[in-house]
Short mmCIF file of N, CA and C and ligand atoms in Angstrom, two decimals:
data_model
loop_
_atom_site.label_atom_id
_atom_site.label_comp_id
_atom_site.label_asym_id
_atom_site.label_seq_id
_atom_site.Cartn_x
_atom_site.Cartn_y
_atom_site.Cartn_z
N UNK A 293 107.35 107.92 76.27
CA UNK A 293 106.66 106.77 76.85
C UNK A 293 107.32 105.49 76.35
N UNK A 294 107.54 104.57 77.24
CA UNK A 294 108.14 103.28 76.88
C UNK A 294 107.05 102.34 76.36
N UNK A 295 106.46 102.74 75.23
CA UNK A 295 105.36 101.97 74.66
C UNK A 295 105.29 102.25 73.17
N UNK A 296 104.79 101.27 72.44
CA UNK A 296 104.67 101.39 70.99
C UNK A 296 103.25 101.78 70.62
N UNK A 297 103.09 102.79 69.75
CA UNK A 297 101.73 103.12 69.31
C UNK A 297 101.16 101.98 68.46
N UNK A 298 99.89 101.70 68.66
CA UNK A 298 99.21 100.68 67.85
C UNK A 298 97.91 101.29 67.35
N UNK A 299 97.33 100.66 66.36
CA UNK A 299 96.08 101.15 65.79
C UNK A 299 94.89 100.63 66.59
N UNK A 300 94.01 101.52 66.96
CA UNK A 300 92.81 101.12 67.69
C UNK A 300 92.01 100.11 66.86
N UNK A 301 91.94 100.33 65.57
CA UNK A 301 91.20 99.43 64.70
C UNK A 301 91.87 98.07 64.52
N UNK A 302 93.16 98.00 64.84
CA UNK A 302 93.89 96.75 64.68
C UNK A 302 93.85 95.85 65.90
N UNK A 303 93.20 96.31 66.96
CA UNK A 303 93.13 95.49 68.18
C UNK A 303 92.23 94.28 67.96
N UNK A 304 92.63 93.14 68.52
CA UNK A 304 91.76 91.96 68.42
C UNK A 304 90.61 92.08 69.42
N UNK A 305 89.67 91.15 69.34
CA UNK A 305 88.47 91.23 70.18
C UNK A 305 88.79 91.21 71.66
N UNK A 306 89.81 90.44 72.05
CA UNK A 306 90.16 90.35 73.47
C UNK A 306 90.63 91.71 74.01
N UNK A 307 91.47 92.40 73.23
CA UNK A 307 91.92 93.73 73.66
C UNK A 307 90.79 94.75 73.59
N UNK A 308 89.95 94.65 72.55
CA UNK A 308 88.82 95.59 72.44
C UNK A 308 87.90 95.48 73.65
N UNK A 309 87.60 94.27 74.07
CA UNK A 309 86.69 94.11 75.20
C UNK A 309 87.34 94.56 76.50
N UNK A 310 88.65 94.34 76.62
CA UNK A 310 89.34 94.79 77.83
C UNK A 310 89.38 96.32 77.88
N UNK A 311 89.65 96.94 76.75
CA UNK A 311 89.68 98.41 76.70
C UNK A 311 88.28 98.98 76.93
N UNK A 312 87.26 98.36 76.37
CA UNK A 312 85.89 98.83 76.60
C UNK A 312 85.53 98.76 78.08
N UNK A 313 85.98 97.70 78.74
CA UNK A 313 85.72 97.57 80.18
C UNK A 313 86.44 98.67 80.96
N UNK A 314 87.67 98.97 80.57
CA UNK A 314 88.43 100.04 81.23
C UNK A 314 87.74 101.39 81.01
N UNK A 315 87.26 101.59 79.81
CA UNK A 315 86.58 102.84 79.48
C UNK A 315 85.32 103.01 80.32
N UNK A 316 84.57 101.94 80.46
CA UNK A 316 83.36 102.00 81.27
C UNK A 316 83.72 102.27 82.73
N UNK A 317 84.77 101.63 83.19
CA UNK A 317 85.20 101.81 84.59
C UNK A 317 85.64 103.24 84.85
N UNK A 318 86.25 103.86 83.87
CA UNK A 318 86.73 105.24 84.05
C UNK A 318 85.59 106.17 84.44
N UNK A 319 84.41 105.88 83.95
CA UNK A 319 83.24 106.69 84.27
C UNK A 319 82.82 106.59 85.73
N UNK A 320 83.37 105.63 86.44
CA UNK A 320 83.02 105.45 87.86
C UNK A 320 84.09 106.01 88.79
N UNK A 321 85.09 106.67 88.25
CA UNK A 321 86.17 107.23 89.08
C UNK A 321 85.62 108.26 90.06
N UNK A 322 86.22 108.30 91.24
CA UNK A 322 85.87 109.31 92.24
C UNK A 322 87.08 110.25 92.35
N UNK A 323 87.00 111.39 91.65
CA UNK A 323 88.17 112.26 91.53
C UNK A 323 87.82 113.72 91.78
N UNK A 324 87.25 114.05 92.95
CA UNK A 324 86.89 115.44 93.20
C UNK A 324 88.09 116.37 93.33
N UNK A 325 89.26 115.83 93.58
CA UNK A 325 90.45 116.67 93.81
C UNK A 325 91.26 116.87 92.54
N UNK A 326 91.62 115.80 91.87
CA UNK A 326 92.46 115.93 90.68
C UNK A 326 91.66 116.07 89.39
N UNK A 327 90.44 115.57 89.37
CA UNK A 327 89.64 115.51 88.14
C UNK A 327 90.34 114.70 87.06
N UNK A 328 91.26 113.84 87.45
CA UNK A 328 92.00 112.99 86.50
C UNK A 328 91.49 111.56 86.66
N UNK A 329 90.47 111.23 85.87
CA UNK A 329 89.84 109.92 85.98
C UNK A 329 90.66 108.86 85.24
N UNK A 330 90.80 107.73 85.88
CA UNK A 330 91.54 106.60 85.31
C UNK A 330 90.63 105.38 85.34
N UNK A 331 90.60 104.65 84.25
CA UNK A 331 89.87 103.38 84.20
C UNK A 331 90.83 102.26 83.89
N UNK A 332 90.69 101.15 84.59
CA UNK A 332 91.57 100.00 84.37
C UNK A 332 90.73 98.74 84.26
N UNK A 333 91.25 97.79 83.50
CA UNK A 333 90.63 96.46 83.44
C UNK A 333 91.74 95.43 83.31
N UNK A 334 91.70 94.42 84.17
CA UNK A 334 92.67 93.33 84.09
C UNK A 334 91.92 92.05 83.74
N UNK A 335 92.58 91.21 82.96
CA UNK A 335 92.03 89.88 82.67
C UNK A 335 92.80 88.88 83.50
N UNK A 336 92.06 88.15 84.32
CA UNK A 336 92.69 87.12 85.14
C UNK A 336 92.94 85.86 84.33
N UNK A 337 93.70 84.95 84.92
CA UNK A 337 94.01 83.69 84.26
C UNK A 337 92.78 82.89 83.89
N UNK A 338 91.67 83.12 84.59
CA UNK A 338 90.42 82.43 84.28
C UNK A 338 89.75 82.98 83.02
N UNK A 339 90.23 84.13 82.57
CA UNK A 339 89.61 84.79 81.43
C UNK A 339 88.63 85.88 81.84
N UNK A 340 88.29 85.92 83.11
CA UNK A 340 87.35 86.92 83.60
C UNK A 340 88.01 88.30 83.68
N UNK A 341 87.22 89.33 83.45
CA UNK A 341 87.70 90.71 83.48
C UNK A 341 87.28 91.38 84.79
N UNK A 342 88.22 92.12 85.38
CA UNK A 342 87.96 92.87 86.61
C UNK A 342 88.31 94.33 86.34
N UNK A 343 87.43 95.23 86.76
CA UNK A 343 87.64 96.64 86.46
C UNK A 343 87.89 97.44 87.72
N UNK A 344 88.47 98.60 87.52
CA UNK A 344 88.68 99.53 88.63
C UNK A 344 88.80 100.94 88.12
N UNK A 345 88.55 101.88 89.02
CA UNK A 345 88.75 103.30 88.73
C UNK A 345 89.43 103.90 89.95
N UNK A 346 90.11 105.01 89.74
CA UNK A 346 90.77 105.62 90.89
C UNK A 346 89.75 106.23 91.85
N UNK A 347 90.06 106.10 93.12
CA UNK A 347 89.18 106.58 94.18
C UNK A 347 90.02 107.46 95.10
N UNK A 348 89.75 108.75 95.03
CA UNK A 348 90.55 109.72 95.80
C UNK A 348 89.99 109.91 97.21
N UNK A 349 90.80 110.59 98.01
CA UNK A 349 90.41 110.87 99.38
C UNK A 349 90.93 112.25 99.75
N UNK A 350 90.23 112.93 100.65
CA UNK A 350 90.68 114.25 101.11
C UNK A 350 92.09 114.15 101.69
N UNK A 351 92.40 113.05 102.32
CA UNK A 351 93.76 112.76 102.77
C UNK A 351 94.44 112.06 101.60
N UNK A 352 95.13 112.82 100.74
CA UNK A 352 95.52 112.32 99.42
C UNK A 352 96.33 111.03 99.45
N UNK A 353 97.07 110.77 100.51
CA UNK A 353 97.84 109.53 100.58
C UNK A 353 96.96 108.30 100.63
N UNK A 354 95.70 108.48 100.89
CA UNK A 354 94.78 107.34 100.95
C UNK A 354 94.14 107.02 99.61
N UNK A 355 94.42 107.84 98.61
CA UNK A 355 93.88 107.61 97.27
C UNK A 355 94.38 106.27 96.74
N UNK A 356 93.51 105.56 96.04
CA UNK A 356 93.89 104.27 95.45
C UNK A 356 93.72 104.36 93.94
N UNK A 357 94.72 103.86 93.23
CA UNK A 357 94.70 103.90 91.77
C UNK A 357 93.72 102.88 91.18
N UNK A 358 93.30 103.15 89.97
CA UNK A 358 92.38 102.27 89.26
C UNK A 358 92.94 100.85 89.10
N UNK A 359 94.23 100.76 88.78
CA UNK A 359 94.84 99.45 88.56
C UNK A 359 94.76 98.61 89.83
N UNK A 360 95.04 99.24 90.97
CA UNK A 360 95.03 98.47 92.21
C UNK A 360 93.60 98.05 92.59
N UNK A 361 92.63 98.90 92.33
CA UNK A 361 91.24 98.50 92.59
C UNK A 361 90.92 97.24 91.77
N UNK A 362 91.31 97.24 90.50
CA UNK A 362 91.03 96.09 89.63
C UNK A 362 91.80 94.85 90.10
N UNK A 363 93.05 95.03 90.47
CA UNK A 363 93.86 93.88 90.91
C UNK A 363 93.32 93.31 92.21
N UNK A 364 92.94 94.16 93.15
CA UNK A 364 92.40 93.66 94.43
C UNK A 364 91.15 92.84 94.16
N UNK A 365 90.29 93.34 93.26
CA UNK A 365 89.07 92.59 92.94
C UNK A 365 89.41 91.23 92.35
N UNK A 366 90.37 91.18 91.44
CA UNK A 366 90.74 89.92 90.79
C UNK A 366 91.30 88.93 91.81
N UNK A 367 92.19 89.38 92.66
CA UNK A 367 92.80 88.47 93.64
C UNK A 367 91.77 88.05 94.68
N UNK A 368 90.91 88.97 95.07
CA UNK A 368 89.86 88.62 96.03
C UNK A 368 88.95 87.53 95.46
N UNK A 369 88.75 87.56 94.15
CA UNK A 369 87.90 86.56 93.50
C UNK A 369 88.69 85.31 93.12
N UNK A 370 89.86 85.13 93.71
CA UNK A 370 90.67 83.91 93.60
C UNK A 370 91.45 83.75 92.31
N UNK A 371 91.64 84.82 91.55
CA UNK A 371 92.52 84.71 90.38
C UNK A 371 93.93 84.42 90.88
N UNK A 372 94.63 83.53 90.21
CA UNK A 372 96.00 83.19 90.58
C UNK A 372 97.02 84.01 89.78
N UNK A 373 96.62 84.40 88.59
CA UNK A 373 97.52 85.15 87.72
C UNK A 373 96.73 86.23 86.99
N UNK A 374 97.46 87.18 86.44
CA UNK A 374 96.87 88.21 85.60
C UNK A 374 97.46 88.06 84.20
N UNK A 375 96.62 88.19 83.18
CA UNK A 375 97.08 87.96 81.81
C UNK A 375 97.22 89.24 80.98
N UNK A 376 96.49 90.29 81.32
CA UNK A 376 96.52 91.50 80.51
C UNK A 376 95.92 92.66 81.30
N UNK A 377 96.36 93.86 80.97
CA UNK A 377 95.83 95.08 81.59
C UNK A 377 95.55 96.10 80.51
N UNK A 378 94.40 96.75 80.58
CA UNK A 378 94.10 97.90 79.75
C UNK A 378 93.85 99.08 80.67
N UNK A 379 94.38 100.23 80.28
CA UNK A 379 94.32 101.42 81.11
C UNK A 379 93.96 102.61 80.22
N UNK A 380 93.00 103.42 80.67
CA UNK A 380 92.64 104.60 79.87
C UNK A 380 92.55 105.83 80.75
N UNK A 381 93.18 106.90 80.25
CA UNK A 381 93.15 108.20 80.91
C UNK A 381 93.01 109.27 79.82
N UNK A 382 92.82 110.49 80.23
CA UNK A 382 92.74 111.57 79.25
C UNK A 382 94.03 111.67 78.44
N UNK A 383 95.16 111.42 79.11
CA UNK A 383 96.47 111.64 78.48
C UNK A 383 97.18 110.38 78.01
N UNK A 384 96.66 109.21 78.31
CA UNK A 384 97.37 107.98 77.97
C UNK A 384 98.49 107.66 78.95
N UNK A 385 98.27 107.97 80.21
CA UNK A 385 99.30 107.74 81.23
C UNK A 385 99.52 106.24 81.46
N UNK A 386 100.75 105.88 81.78
CA UNK A 386 101.08 104.51 82.13
C UNK A 386 100.87 104.32 83.64
N UNK A 387 100.84 103.06 84.11
CA UNK A 387 100.65 102.83 85.55
C UNK A 387 101.76 103.50 86.38
N UNK A 388 101.39 103.98 87.57
CA UNK A 388 102.37 104.58 88.45
C UNK A 388 103.31 103.50 88.99
N UNK A 389 104.39 103.93 89.63
CA UNK A 389 105.37 102.99 90.14
C UNK A 389 104.79 102.01 91.15
N UNK A 390 103.95 102.50 92.03
CA UNK A 390 103.35 101.62 93.04
C UNK A 390 102.52 100.53 92.36
N UNK A 391 101.73 100.89 91.37
CA UNK A 391 100.90 99.90 90.68
C UNK A 391 101.75 98.91 89.89
N UNK A 392 102.86 99.38 89.32
CA UNK A 392 103.74 98.46 88.61
C UNK A 392 104.24 97.37 89.56
N UNK A 393 104.62 97.79 90.76
CA UNK A 393 105.10 96.81 91.74
C UNK A 393 103.97 95.86 92.14
N UNK A 394 102.78 96.38 92.36
CA UNK A 394 101.64 95.52 92.73
C UNK A 394 101.36 94.52 91.60
N UNK A 395 101.37 94.98 90.37
CA UNK A 395 101.13 94.07 89.24
C UNK A 395 102.19 92.97 89.20
N UNK A 396 103.44 93.31 89.54
CA UNK A 396 104.52 92.32 89.47
C UNK A 396 104.34 91.22 90.49
N UNK A 397 103.54 91.46 91.51
CA UNK A 397 103.27 90.41 92.50
C UNK A 397 102.50 89.25 91.86
N UNK A 398 101.74 89.55 90.83
CA UNK A 398 100.84 88.54 90.26
C UNK A 398 101.14 88.20 88.81
N UNK A 399 102.15 88.84 88.23
CA UNK A 399 102.51 88.55 86.84
C UNK A 399 103.98 88.91 86.64
N UNK A 400 104.77 87.93 86.22
CA UNK A 400 106.18 88.21 85.94
C UNK A 400 106.29 89.23 84.80
N UNK A 401 105.44 89.06 83.83
CA UNK A 401 105.32 90.04 82.76
C UNK A 401 103.83 90.11 82.42
N UNK A 402 103.46 91.19 81.82
CA UNK A 402 102.04 91.41 81.56
C UNK A 402 101.93 92.36 80.39
N UNK A 403 101.22 91.99 79.32
CA UNK A 403 101.00 92.97 78.26
C UNK A 403 100.07 94.07 78.77
N UNK A 404 100.42 95.31 78.48
CA UNK A 404 99.65 96.45 78.97
C UNK A 404 99.29 97.34 77.79
N UNK A 405 98.00 97.57 77.64
CA UNK A 405 97.50 98.48 76.62
C UNK A 405 97.16 99.79 77.32
N UNK A 406 97.70 100.88 76.80
CA UNK A 406 97.45 102.21 77.35
C UNK A 406 96.70 103.01 76.30
N UNK A 407 95.62 103.67 76.69
CA UNK A 407 94.83 104.44 75.73
C UNK A 407 94.56 105.83 76.30
N UNK A 408 94.37 106.78 75.39
CA UNK A 408 93.89 108.09 75.82
C UNK A 408 92.46 108.28 75.33
N UNK A 409 91.86 109.37 75.72
CA UNK A 409 90.45 109.56 75.39
C UNK A 409 90.25 110.10 73.97
N UNK A 410 91.36 110.29 73.22
CA UNK A 410 91.24 110.71 71.82
C UNK A 410 91.33 109.52 70.87
N UNK A 411 91.40 108.30 71.43
CA UNK A 411 91.45 107.12 70.59
C UNK A 411 92.84 106.65 70.25
N UNK A 412 93.84 107.26 70.85
CA UNK A 412 95.21 106.77 70.63
C UNK A 412 95.50 105.63 71.60
N UNK A 413 96.25 104.65 71.10
CA UNK A 413 96.52 103.44 71.88
C UNK A 413 97.99 103.07 71.76
N UNK A 414 98.55 102.63 72.86
CA UNK A 414 99.94 102.17 72.88
C UNK A 414 99.99 100.80 73.55
N UNK A 415 100.98 100.01 73.16
CA UNK A 415 101.17 98.70 73.77
C UNK A 415 102.54 98.69 74.45
N UNK A 416 102.54 98.23 75.68
CA UNK A 416 103.79 98.09 76.42
C UNK A 416 103.67 96.83 77.27
N UNK A 417 104.58 96.67 78.21
CA UNK A 417 104.53 95.49 79.07
C UNK A 417 105.04 95.86 80.45
N UNK A 418 104.68 95.05 81.41
CA UNK A 418 105.16 95.27 82.77
C UNK A 418 106.69 95.18 82.81
N UNK A 419 107.25 94.23 82.08
CA UNK A 419 108.72 94.07 82.08
C UNK A 419 109.40 95.32 81.53
N UNK A 420 108.79 95.95 80.54
CA UNK A 420 109.37 97.18 79.98
C UNK A 420 109.24 98.35 80.95
N UNK A 421 108.13 98.40 81.69
CA UNK A 421 107.89 99.51 82.59
C UNK A 421 108.57 99.34 83.95
N UNK A 422 108.81 98.09 84.34
CA UNK A 422 109.40 97.81 85.65
C UNK A 422 110.42 96.67 85.50
N UNK A 423 111.58 96.98 84.93
CA UNK A 423 112.53 95.91 84.64
C UNK A 423 113.16 95.27 85.88
N UNK A 424 113.20 95.96 86.98
CA UNK A 424 113.84 95.42 88.18
C UNK A 424 112.88 95.49 89.36
N UNK A 425 111.77 94.79 89.24
CA UNK A 425 110.78 94.78 90.32
C UNK A 425 111.39 94.21 91.60
N UNK A 426 110.92 94.70 92.72
CA UNK A 426 111.30 94.11 94.00
C UNK A 426 110.83 92.66 93.96
N UNK A 427 111.72 91.71 94.26
CA UNK A 427 111.32 90.30 94.06
C UNK A 427 110.25 89.86 95.04
N UNK A 428 109.28 89.15 94.52
CA UNK A 428 108.24 88.61 95.37
C UNK A 428 108.73 87.29 95.97
N UNK A 429 108.17 86.92 97.09
CA UNK A 429 108.52 85.65 97.72
C UNK A 429 107.75 84.55 97.01
N UNK A 430 108.46 83.55 96.59
CA UNK A 430 107.80 82.40 95.98
C UNK A 430 107.30 81.49 97.09
N UNK A 431 106.05 81.10 96.99
CA UNK A 431 105.52 80.21 98.00
C UNK A 431 106.30 78.90 98.06
N UNK A 432 106.86 78.50 96.92
CA UNK A 432 107.62 77.25 96.87
C UNK A 432 108.89 77.34 97.71
N UNK A 433 109.34 78.56 98.00
CA UNK A 433 110.58 78.74 98.75
C UNK A 433 110.32 78.85 100.25
N UNK A 434 109.08 78.86 100.66
CA UNK A 434 108.78 78.97 102.07
C UNK A 434 108.38 77.59 102.63
N UNK A 435 108.27 77.51 103.92
CA UNK A 435 107.91 76.24 104.56
C UNK A 435 106.40 76.04 104.60
N UNK A 436 105.63 77.05 104.17
CA UNK A 436 104.18 76.93 104.28
C UNK A 436 103.54 76.46 103.00
ZN1 ZN B 5 98.99 103.58 90.49
#
């Protein structure tokens, strides 16, 4: 994993609350097919926390990851930027490639805390996980 292990007890209050929100969100996952529940929490530039859990579908291509549920909620609520992401799974999985690209739309870099359900925690970043993101269009470069 492209992430550094950190001590759960060494997390500051901001990370603890973000991880707690992700943990709570994980309990709301809809995973009748994989049984692999994921909880995510992003902190928007306003400081507000948005949570998500993965929501599966019988047509598996329609499944949406926890990170994207959280990001859609944040952007829908008018967040302009994302400041941090916490993600928790049974195994401590990092965001999938699709979610990394979605995150890059709203954050050039983003600290990412990954946790497993045994209390292990790792710290990584969007830049480390997705060093060559597909470039987003800057609004400043368009005529609109
Ligand atoms: Zn994903």
